[in-house]
Coordinates of N, CA and C in Angstrom, one line a residue:
X1 N -110.0 -70.2 18.6 CA -109.7 -70.5 17.2 C -108.4 -71.2 17.0
X2 N -108.3 -72.3 16.2 CA -107.1 -73.1 16.1 C -106.1 -72.4 15.2
X3 N -104.9 -72.4 15.7 CA -103.8 -71.8 14.9 C -103.4 -72.7 13.8
X4 N -103.3 -72.2 12.5 CA -103.0 -73.0 11.4 C -101.5 -73.3 11.4
X5 N -101.1 -74.6 11.4 CA -99.7 -75.1 11.4 C -99.1 -74.9 10.0
X6 N -97.8 -74.5 9.9 CA -97.2 -74.3 8.6 C -97.1 -75.6 7.9
X7 N -97.3 -75.6 6.6 CA -97.2 -76.8 5.8 C -95.7 -77.3 5.7
X8 N -95.6 -78.5 5.2 CA -94.2 -79.1 5.0 C -93.4 -78.2 4.0
X9 N -94.1 -77.7 3.0 CA -93.4 -76.9 2.0 C -92.9 -75.6 2.7
X10 N -93.7 -75.0 3.5 CA -93.4 -73.8 4.2 C -92.2 -74.1 5.2
X11 N -92.2 -75.2 5.8 CA -91.1 -75.5 6.8 C -89.8 -75.8 6.0
X12 N -89.8 -76.5 4.9 CA -88.6 -76.7 4.1 C -88.1 -75.4 3.5
X13 N -89.0 -74.6 3.0 CA -88.6 -73.3 2.5 C -87.9 -72.4 3.5
X14 N -88.4 -72.5 4.8 CA -87.8 -71.7 5.8 C -86.4 -72.2 6.1
X15 N -86.2 -73.5 6.1 CA -84.9 -74.1 6.4 C -83.9 -73.6 5.3
X16 N -84.3 -73.7 4.0 CA -83.5 -73.3 2.9 C -83.2 -71.9 2.9
X17 N -84.2 -71.0 3.2 CA -84.0 -69.6 3.2 C -83.1 -69.1 4.3
X18 N -83.3 -69.7 5.5 CA -82.5 -69.4 6.7 C -81.0 -69.8 6.5
X19 N -80.9 -71.0 5.9 CA -79.5 -71.5 5.8 C -78.7 -70.7 4.7
X20 N -79.3 -70.5 3.6 CA -78.6 -69.8 2.5 C -78.9 -68.2 2.6
X21 N -78.8 -67.7 3.8 CA -78.9 -66.2 3.9 C -77.5 -65.6 3.4
X22 N -77.5 -64.4 3.1 CA -76.3 -63.8 2.5 C -75.0 -64.0 3.2
X23 N -75.0 -63.9 4.6 CA -73.8 -64.1 5.3 C -73.3 -65.6 5.2
X24 N -74.2 -66.5 5.4 CA -73.8 -67.9 5.3 C -73.3 -68.3 3.9
X25 N -73.9 -67.8 2.9 CA -73.5 -68.1 1.5 C -72.1 -67.5 1.2
X26 N -71.9 -66.3 1.7 CA -70.5 -65.7 1.5 C -69.5 -66.5 2.3
X27 N -69.9 -66.9 3.5 CA -69.0 -67.7 4.3 C -68.6 -69.0 3.7
X28 N -69.6 -69.7 3.1 CA -69.3 -70.9 2.3 C -68.4 -70.7 1.2
X29 N -68.6 -69.6 0.4 CA -67.7 -69.3 -0.7 C -66.3 -69.1 -0.2
X30 N -66.1 -68.3 0.9 CA -64.8 -68.0 1.4 C -64.0 -69.2 1.9
X31 N -64.8 -70.1 2.5 CA -64.2 -71.4 2.9 C -63.8 -72.2 1.7
X32 N -64.6 -72.3 0.7 CA -64.3 -73.0 -0.6 C -63.1 -72.4 -1.2
X33 N -63.1 -71.1 -1.3 CA -61.9 -70.4 -2.0 C -60.6 -70.7 -1.2
X34 N -60.7 -70.6 0.1 CA -59.6 -70.8 1.0 C -59.0 -72.2 0.8
X35 N -59.8 -73.2 0.8 CA -59.4 -74.6 0.7 C -58.8 -74.8 -0.7
X36 N -59.4 -74.2 -1.7 CA -59.0 -74.4 -3.1 C -57.7 -73.6 -3.5
X37 N -57.6 -72.4 -3.0 CA -56.6 -71.5 -3.5 C -55.4 -71.2 -2.5
X38 N -55.6 -71.4 -1.2 CA -54.6 -70.9 -0.3 C -54.2 -72.0 0.7
X39 N -53.0 -71.8 1.3 CA -52.6 -72.7 2.4 C -53.4 -72.3 3.7
X40 N -53.3 -73.0 4.7 CA -54.0 -72.7 5.9 C -53.7 -71.4 6.5
X41 N -52.4 -71.1 6.5 CA -51.9 -69.8 7.0 C -52.4 -68.6 6.2
X42 N -52.3 -68.8 4.9 CA -52.8 -67.7 3.9 C -54.4 -67.5 4.1
X43 N -55.1 -68.6 4.3 CA -56.5 -68.6 4.5 C -56.9 -67.8 5.7
X44 N -56.2 -68.1 6.8 CA -56.4 -67.4 8.1 C -56.1 -65.9 7.9
X45 N -55.0 -65.6 7.3 CA -54.6 -64.2 7.1 C -55.6 -63.4 6.2
X46 N -56.2 -64.1 5.3 CA -57.2 -63.5 4.4 C -58.6 -63.4 5.0
X47 N -59.0 -64.5 5.6 CA -60.3 -64.6 6.1 C -60.6 -64.0 7.4
X48 N -59.6 -64.0 8.3 CA -59.8 -63.5 9.7 C -60.3 -62.0 9.7
X49 N -59.6 -61.1 8.9 CA -60.1 -59.7 8.9 C -61.6 -59.6 8.4
X50 N -62.0 -60.4 7.4 CA -63.3 -60.4 6.9 C -64.3 -60.8 8.0
X51 N -63.9 -61.9 8.7 CA -64.7 -62.4 9.8 C -64.9 -61.4 10.9
X52 N -63.8 -60.7 11.2 CA -63.8 -59.8 12.4 C -64.3 -58.4 12.0
X53 N -64.2 -58.0 10.8 CA -64.6 -56.6 10.4 C -66.0 -56.6 9.7
X54 N -66.4 -57.7 9.2 CA -67.7 -57.7 8.4 C -68.7 -58.7 9.0
X55 N -68.4 -60.0 9.0 CA -69.4 -61.0 9.3 C -69.8 -60.9 10.8
X56 N -68.9 -60.9 11.7 CA -69.3 -60.9 13.1 C -70.0 -59.5 13.5
X57 N -69.4 -58.4 13.1 CA -70.2 -57.1 13.4 C -71.6 -57.1 12.8
X58 N -71.8 -57.6 11.6 CA -73.1 -57.6 11.0 C -74.1 -58.5 11.8
X59 N -73.6 -59.7 12.2 CA -74.4 -60.6 12.9 C -74.8 -60.0 14.3
X60 N -73.8 -59.4 15.0 CA -74.1 -58.7 16.2 C -75.1 -57.6 16.0
X61 N -74.9 -56.8 15.0 CA -75.9 -55.7 14.6 C -77.3 -56.2 14.4
X62 N -77.4 -57.3 13.7 CA -78.7 -57.8 13.4 C -79.4 -58.3 14.7
X63 N -78.6 -59.1 15.5 CA -79.2 -59.6 16.8 C -79.6 -58.5 17.7
X64 N -78.7 -57.5 17.9 CA -79.0 -56.4 18.8 C -80.2 -55.6 18.3
X65 N -80.4 -55.3 17.0 CA -81.5 -54.6 16.5 C -82.8 -55.4 16.6
X66 N -82.8 -56.7 16.4 CA -84.0 -57.5 16.6 C -84.4 -57.6 18.1
X67 N -83.4 -57.7 19.0 CA -83.7 -57.8 20.4 C -84.2 -56.4 21.0
X68 N -83.8 -55.3 20.4 CA -84.2 -54.0 20.9 C -85.5 -53.6 20.1
X69 N -86.0 -54.4 19.2 CA -87.2 -54.1 18.5 C -87.1 -53.1 17.3
X70 N -85.8 -52.8 17.0 CA -85.7 -51.9 15.8 C -85.9 -52.6 14.5
X71 N -85.6 -53.9 14.5 CA -85.9 -54.7 13.3 C -86.9 -55.8 13.7
X72 N -87.8 -56.0 12.8 CA -88.9 -57.0 13.0 C -88.4 -58.4 13.1
X73 N -87.4 -58.7 12.3 CA -86.8 -60.1 12.3 C -85.4 -60.0 11.7
X74 N -84.7 -61.2 11.7 CA -83.3 -61.3 11.3 C -83.2 -61.0 9.8
X75 N -84.3 -61.3 9.0 CA -84.3 -61.0 7.6 C -84.4 -59.5 7.3
X76 N -84.8 -58.7 8.2 CA -85.1 -57.3 8.1 C -86.0 -57.1 6.9
X77 N -87.2 -57.7 7.0 CA -88.2 -57.8 6.0 C -88.8 -56.4 5.7
X78 N -88.8 -55.5 6.7 CA -89.4 -54.2 6.5 C -88.5 -53.3 5.7
X79 N -89.0 -52.7 4.6 CA -88.2 -51.9 3.7 C -87.6 -50.7 4.4
X80 N -88.3 -50.0 5.3 CA -87.8 -48.8 6.0 C -86.7 -49.2 6.9
X81 N -86.8 -50.4 7.6 CA -85.8 -50.8 8.5 C -84.5 -51.2 7.8
X82 N -84.6 -51.6 6.6 CA -83.5 -52.0 5.8 C -82.4 -50.9 5.5
X83 N -82.9 -49.7 5.6 CA -81.9 -48.6 5.2 C -80.7 -48.6 6.1
X84 N -81.0 -48.7 7.4 CA -79.8 -48.7 8.4 C -79.0 -49.9 8.3
X85 N -79.6 -51.1 7.9 CA -78.8 -52.3 7.7 C -77.8 -52.1 6.5
X86 N -78.3 -51.6 5.4 CA -77.4 -51.4 4.2 C -76.3 -50.4 4.6
X87 N -76.6 -49.4 5.3 CA -75.6 -48.4 5.7 C -74.5 -49.1 6.6
X88 N -75.0 -49.9 7.6 CA -74.0 -50.5 8.5 C -73.1 -51.5 7.8
X89 N -73.7 -52.4 6.9 CA -72.9 -53.3 6.1 C -71.9 -52.6 5.3
X90 N -72.4 -51.5 4.6 CA -71.4 -50.7 3.7 C -70.3 -50.2 4.6
X91 N -70.6 -49.7 5.8 CA -69.5 -49.1 6.6 C -68.5 -50.2 7.0
X92 N -69.0 -51.4 7.3 CA -68.1 -52.5 7.6 C -67.2 -52.9 6.4
X93 N -67.8 -53.0 5.2 CA -67.1 -53.3 4.0 C -66.0 -52.2 3.7
X94 N -66.4 -51.0 3.8 CA -65.5 -49.9 3.6 C -64.3 -49.9 4.5
X95 N -64.6 -50.2 5.8 CA -63.5 -50.3 6.8 C -62.5 -51.5 6.4
X96 N -63.1 -52.6 6.0 CA -62.2 -53.7 5.6 C -61.4 -53.3 4.3
X97 N -62.1 -52.7 3.4 CA -61.3 -52.3 2.1 C -60.2 -51.4 2.4
X98 N -60.4 -50.4 3.3 CA -59.3 -49.5 3.7 C -58.2 -50.3 4.4
X99 N -58.6 -51.1 5.4 CA -57.6 -51.9 6.1 C -56.8 -52.8 5.2
X100 N -57.5 -53.5 4.3 CA -56.8 -54.4 3.3 C -55.9 -53.6 2.4
X101 N -56.3 -52.4 2.0 CA -55.4 -51.7 1.1 C -54.1 -51.2 1.7
X102 N -54.2 -50.8 3.0 CA -53.0 -50.3 3.7 C -52.2 -51.5 4.1
X103 N -52.8 -52.7 4.4 CA -52.0 -53.8 4.8 C -51.4 -54.5 3.6
X104 N -52.1 -54.7 2.5 CA -51.6 -55.5 1.4 C -51.3 -54.7 0.1
X105 N -51.8 -53.4 0.1 CA -51.5 -52.6 -1.1 C -52.3 -52.8 -2.3
X106 N -53.5 -53.5 -2.2 CA -54.4 -53.6 -3.3 C -55.8 -53.6 -2.8
X107 N -56.8 -53.3 -3.7 CA -58.2 -53.2 -3.4 C -58.8 -54.6 -3.6
X108 N -59.4 -55.2 -2.6 CA -60.0 -56.5 -2.7 C -61.2 -56.4 -3.6
X109 N -61.1 -57.0 -4.8 CA -62.1 -56.9 -5.9 C -63.5 -57.5 -5.4
X110 N -63.4 -58.6 -4.7 CA -64.7 -59.2 -4.3 C -65.4 -58.3 -3.4
X111 N -64.7 -57.7 -2.4 CA -65.4 -56.9 -1.4 C -65.8 -55.5 -2.0
X112 N -65.1 -55.1 -3.0 CA -65.4 -53.8 -3.7 C -66.8 -54.0 -4.4
X113 N -67.0 -55.2 -5.0 CA -68.2 -55.5 -5.7 C -69.4 -55.8 -4.8
X114 N -69.0 -56.3 -3.6 CA -70.1 -56.5 -2.6 C -70.6 -55.2 -2.2
X115 N -69.7 -54.2 -2.0 CA -70.0 -52.8 -1.7 C -70.9 -52.2 -2.8
X116 N -70.5 -52.4 -4.0 CA -71.3 -51.9 -5.2 C -72.7 -52.5 -5.1
X117 N -72.8 -53.8 -4.9 CA -74.1 -54.5 -4.8 C -74.9 -54.0 -3.7
X118 N -74.3 -53.7 -2.5 CA -75.1 -53.1 -1.4 C -75.6 -51.7 -1.7
X119 N -74.8 -50.9 -2.3 CA -75.2 -49.5 -2.7 C -76.3 -49.6 -3.8
X120 N -76.2 -50.5 -4.7 CA -77.3 -50.7 -5.7 C -78.6 -51.2 -5.1
X121 N -78.5 -52.1 -4.1 CA -79.6 -52.6 -3.4 C -80.3 -51.4 -2.5
X122 N -79.4 -50.6 -2.0 CA -79.9 -49.5 -1.2 C -80.7 -48.5 -2.1
X123 N -80.2 -48.2 -3.3 CA -80.9 -47.3 -4.2 C -82.2 -48.0 -4.6
X124 N -82.2 -49.3 -4.9 CA -83.4 -50.0 -5.3 C -84.4 -50.0 -4.2
X125 N -83.9 -50.0 -2.9 CA -84.8 -50.0 -1.7 C -85.7 -48.8 -1.6
X126 N -85.3 -47.7 -2.2 CA -86.1 -46.5 -2.2 C -87.4 -46.7 -3.0
X127 N -87.3 -47.6 -4.0 CA -88.5 -47.9 -4.9 C -89.2 -49.2 -4.7
X128 N -88.3 -50.2 -4.4 CA -88.9 -51.6 -4.3 C -87.9 -52.4 -3.3
X129 N -88.5 -53.2 -2.5 CA -87.8 -54.0 -1.5 C -87.2 -55.2 -2.3
X130 N -86.1 -55.1 -3.0 CA -85.5 -56.2 -3.7 C -85.0 -57.3 -2.7
X131 N -85.1 -58.5 -3.2 CA -84.7 -59.6 -2.4 C -83.2 -59.7 -2.2
X132 N -82.7 -59.4 -1.0 CA -81.3 -59.5 -0.6 C -80.8 -60.9 -0.7
X133 N -81.6 -61.8 -0.2 CA -81.2 -63.3 -0.2 C -80.9 -63.7 -1.7
X134 N -81.8 -63.3 -2.6 CA -81.6 -63.7 -4.0 C -80.4 -63.0 -4.6
X135 N -80.3 -61.7 -4.4 CA -79.2 -61.0 -5.0 C -77.9 -61.5 -4.5
X136 N -77.7 -61.7 -3.3 CA -76.4 -62.1 -2.8 C -76.1 -63.5 -3.3
X137 N -77.1 -64.4 -3.3 CA -76.8 -65.8 -3.8 C -76.5 -65.8 -5.3
X138 N -77.0 -64.9 -6.1 CA -76.7 -64.8 -7.5 C -75.2 -64.3 -7.6
X139 N -74.9 -63.3 -6.8 CA -73.5 -62.8 -6.8 C -72.5 -63.9 -6.3
X140 N -72.9 -64.6 -5.3 CA -72.0 -65.7 -4.8 C -71.8 -66.8 -5.9
X141 N -72.8 -67.0 -6.7 CA -72.7 -67.9 -7.9 C -71.6 -67.4 -8.9
X142 N -71.6 -66.1 -9.1 CA -70.6 -65.4 -9.9 C -69.2 -65.6 -9.3
X143 N -69.1 -65.5 -8.0 CA -67.8 -65.7 -7.3 C -67.3 -67.1 -7.5
X144 N -68.3 -68.1 -7.3 CA -67.9 -69.5 -7.5 C -67.5 -69.8 -9.0
X145 N -68.2 -69.1 -9.9 CA -67.9 -69.2 -11.3 C -66.4 -68.9 -11.7
X146 N -65.8 -67.9 -10.9 CA -64.5 -67.5 -11.2 C -63.5 -68.6 -10.8
X147 N -63.9 -69.5 -9.9 CA -63.0 -70.6 -9.5 C -63.3 -71.9 -10.2
X148 N -64.6 -72.2 -10.4 CA -65.1 -73.4 -11.0 C -66.4 -73.2 -11.6
X149 N -66.6 -73.3 -13.0 CA -67.8 -73.0 -13.6 C -69.0 -73.9 -13.2
X150 N -68.6 -75.2 -12.8 CA -69.6 -76.2 -12.4 C -70.2 -75.7 -11.0
X151 N -69.3 -75.3 -10.1 CA -69.7 -74.8 -8.8 C -70.6 -73.6 -9.0
X152 N -70.2 -72.7 -10.0 CA -71.0 -71.5 -10.3 C -72.4 -71.9 -10.7
X153 N -72.6 -72.9 -11.6 CA -73.9 -73.3 -12.0 C -74.7 -73.9 -10.9
X154 N -74.0 -74.7 -10.0 CA -74.7 -75.3 -8.9 C -75.3 -74.2 -8.0
X155 N -74.4 -73.1 -7.7 CA -74.9 -72.1 -6.9 C -75.9 -71.2 -7.5
X156 N -75.9 -71.1 -8.8 CA -77.0 -70.4 -9.5 C -78.3 -71.1 -9.3
X157 N -78.3 -72.4 -9.2 CA -79.5 -73.2 -8.9 C -79.9 -73.0 -7.4
X158 N -78.9 -72.8 -6.5 CA -79.2 -72.5 -5.1 C -79.9 -71.1 -5.1
X159 N -79.4 -70.2 -5.8 CA -80.0 -68.8 -5.9 C -81.4 -68.8 -6.3
X160 N -81.7 -69.6 -7.4 CA -83.1 -69.8 -7.9 C -84.0 -70.4 -6.8
X161 N -83.5 -71.4 -6.2 CA -84.2 -72.1 -5.1 C -84.5 -71.1 -3.9
X162 N -83.5 -70.3 -3.6 CA -83.7 -69.4 -2.5 C -84.8 -68.3 -2.9
X163 N -84.7 -67.9 -4.1 CA -85.7 -66.9 -4.6 C -87.1 -67.5 -4.5
X164 N -87.3 -68.7 -4.9 CA -88.6 -69.4 -4.8 C -89.1 -69.4 -3.3
X165 N -88.1 -69.8 -2.4 CA -88.5 -69.9 -1.0 C -88.9 -68.5 -0.4
X166 N -88.3 -67.5 -0.9 CA -88.7 -66.1 -0.4 C -90.1 -65.8 -0.8
X167 N -90.5 -66.3 -1.9 CA -91.9 -66.0 -2.4 C -92.9 -66.9 -1.6
X168 N -92.5 -68.2 -1.4 CA -93.3 -69.1 -0.6 C -93.5 -68.6 0.8
X169 N -92.5 -68.1 1.4 CA -92.5 -67.6 2.8 C -93.2 -66.2 2.9
X170 N -93.6 -65.6 1.7 CA -94.2 -64.3 1.6 C -93.3 -63.2 2.2
X171 N -92.0 -63.4 2.1 CA -91.1 -62.3 2.5 C -90.9 -61.4 1.3
X172 N -91.1 -61.9 0.1 CA -91.0 -61.1 -1.1 C -92.0 -61.5 -2.1
X173 N -92.4 -60.5 -3.0 CA -93.2 -60.8 -4.1 C -92.3 -61.3 -5.3
X174 N -92.9 -61.9 -6.3 CA -92.2 -62.3 -7.5 C -91.4 -61.2 -8.1
X175 N -92.0 -60.0 -8.1 CA -91.3 -58.8 -8.7 C -90.1 -58.5 -7.9
X176 N -90.2 -58.5 -6.5 CA -89.0 -58.2 -5.7 C -87.9 -59.2 -5.8
X177 N -88.2 -60.5 -6.0 CA -87.2 -61.5 -6.2 C -86.5 -61.3 -7.5
X178 N -87.3 -61.0 -8.6 CA -86.7 -60.7 -9.9 C -85.8 -59.5 -9.9
X179 N -86.3 -58.5 -9.2 CA -85.5 -57.2 -9.0 C -84.2 -57.5 -8.4
X180 N -84.2 -58.3 -7.3 CA -82.9 -58.6 -6.6 C -82.0 -59.4 -7.5
X181 N -82.6 -60.4 -8.2 CA -81.8 -61.2 -9.2 C -81.2 -60.3 -10.3
X182 N -82.0 -59.4 -10.8 CA -81.6 -58.5 -11.9 C -80.5 -57.6 -11.5
X183 N -80.6 -57.0 -10.4 CA -79.5 -56.2 -9.9 C -78.2 -57.0 -9.7
X184 N -78.3 -58.2 -9.1 CA -77.2 -59.0 -8.9 C -76.5 -59.5 -10.2
X185 N -77.4 -59.8 -11.2 CA -76.8 -60.3 -12.5 C -76.0 -59.1 -13.2
X186 N -76.5 -57.9 -13.1 CA -75.8 -56.8 -13.6 C -74.5 -56.5 -12.9
X187 N -74.5 -56.5 -11.6 CA -73.2 -56.4 -10.8 C -72.3 -57.5 -11.1
X188 N -72.8 -58.7 -11.1 CA -72.0 -59.9 -11.3 C -71.4 -59.9 -12.7
X189 N -72.1 -59.5 -13.7 CA -71.5 -59.4 -15.1 C -70.3 -58.5 -15.1
X190 N -70.5 -57.3 -14.5 CA -69.4 -56.3 -14.4 C -68.2 -56.9 -13.6
X191 N -68.5 -57.6 -12.5 CA -67.5 -58.2 -11.7 C -66.7 -59.3 -12.5
X192 N -67.4 -60.1 -13.2 CA -66.8 -61.2 -14.0 C -65.9 -60.6 -15.1
X193 N -66.4 -59.5 -15.7 CA -65.6 -58.8 -16.8 C -64.3 -58.3 -16.2
X194 N -64.4 -57.6 -15.0 CA -63.2 -57.0 -14.4 C -62.3 -58.1 -13.9
X195 N -62.8 -59.2 -13.4 CA -62.0 -60.3 -13.0 C -61.2 -60.9 -14.1
X196 N -61.8 -61.0 -15.3 CA -61.1 -61.5 -16.5 C -60.0 -60.6 -17.0
X197 N -60.4 -59.2 -16.9 CA -59.4 -58.2 -17.3 C -58.2 -58.2 -16.5
X198 N -58.4 -58.3 -15.1 CA -57.3 -58.3 -14.2 C -56.4 -59.5 -14.3
X199 N -56.9 -60.6 -14.8 CA -56.1 -61.8 -15.0 C -55.2 -61.8 -16.1
X200 N -55.4 -60.9 -17.1 CA -54.6 -60.7 -18.3 C -53.5 -59.7 -18.1

């Protein structure tokens, strides 16, 4: 029996979905923020701990779990498998928040709300497998919005596109994509409100 080749739409969707995964989207935001807001030295001092305590450990965790068969794929599409991923990411973010607080004397608001988003996604996961790709890209749009509203709107478009690709790839249903977006909109709204309050 001949194996059906993926369509062009499927291939394009996979490229978009793989590229704009939560880690890459957050990485792009941090690079954008660093270039726009900080000097090179300040950027390294801010970003290096995030890279070493969150991004690299999460990537290693994903690769290790896929290689050992604990996770089906790098997207962790299985709802049951996702539980340990959320816990591990949350542990990494908490470690960074504690480190940053003792080093700089303040709570990193961005990372605090990423933690809130992860906890909310974990709670949602007990009932429905909400789209993590969609949720994180909606939240990244809110992060961009605090720096430049035009960049925020562009990334909101990216989030919508990513949500569509998740449906095309059959990684999520329409309901799961909307659930991920809804959770992220709620967390993003509270983040933007807090961000405005702390600026005054």
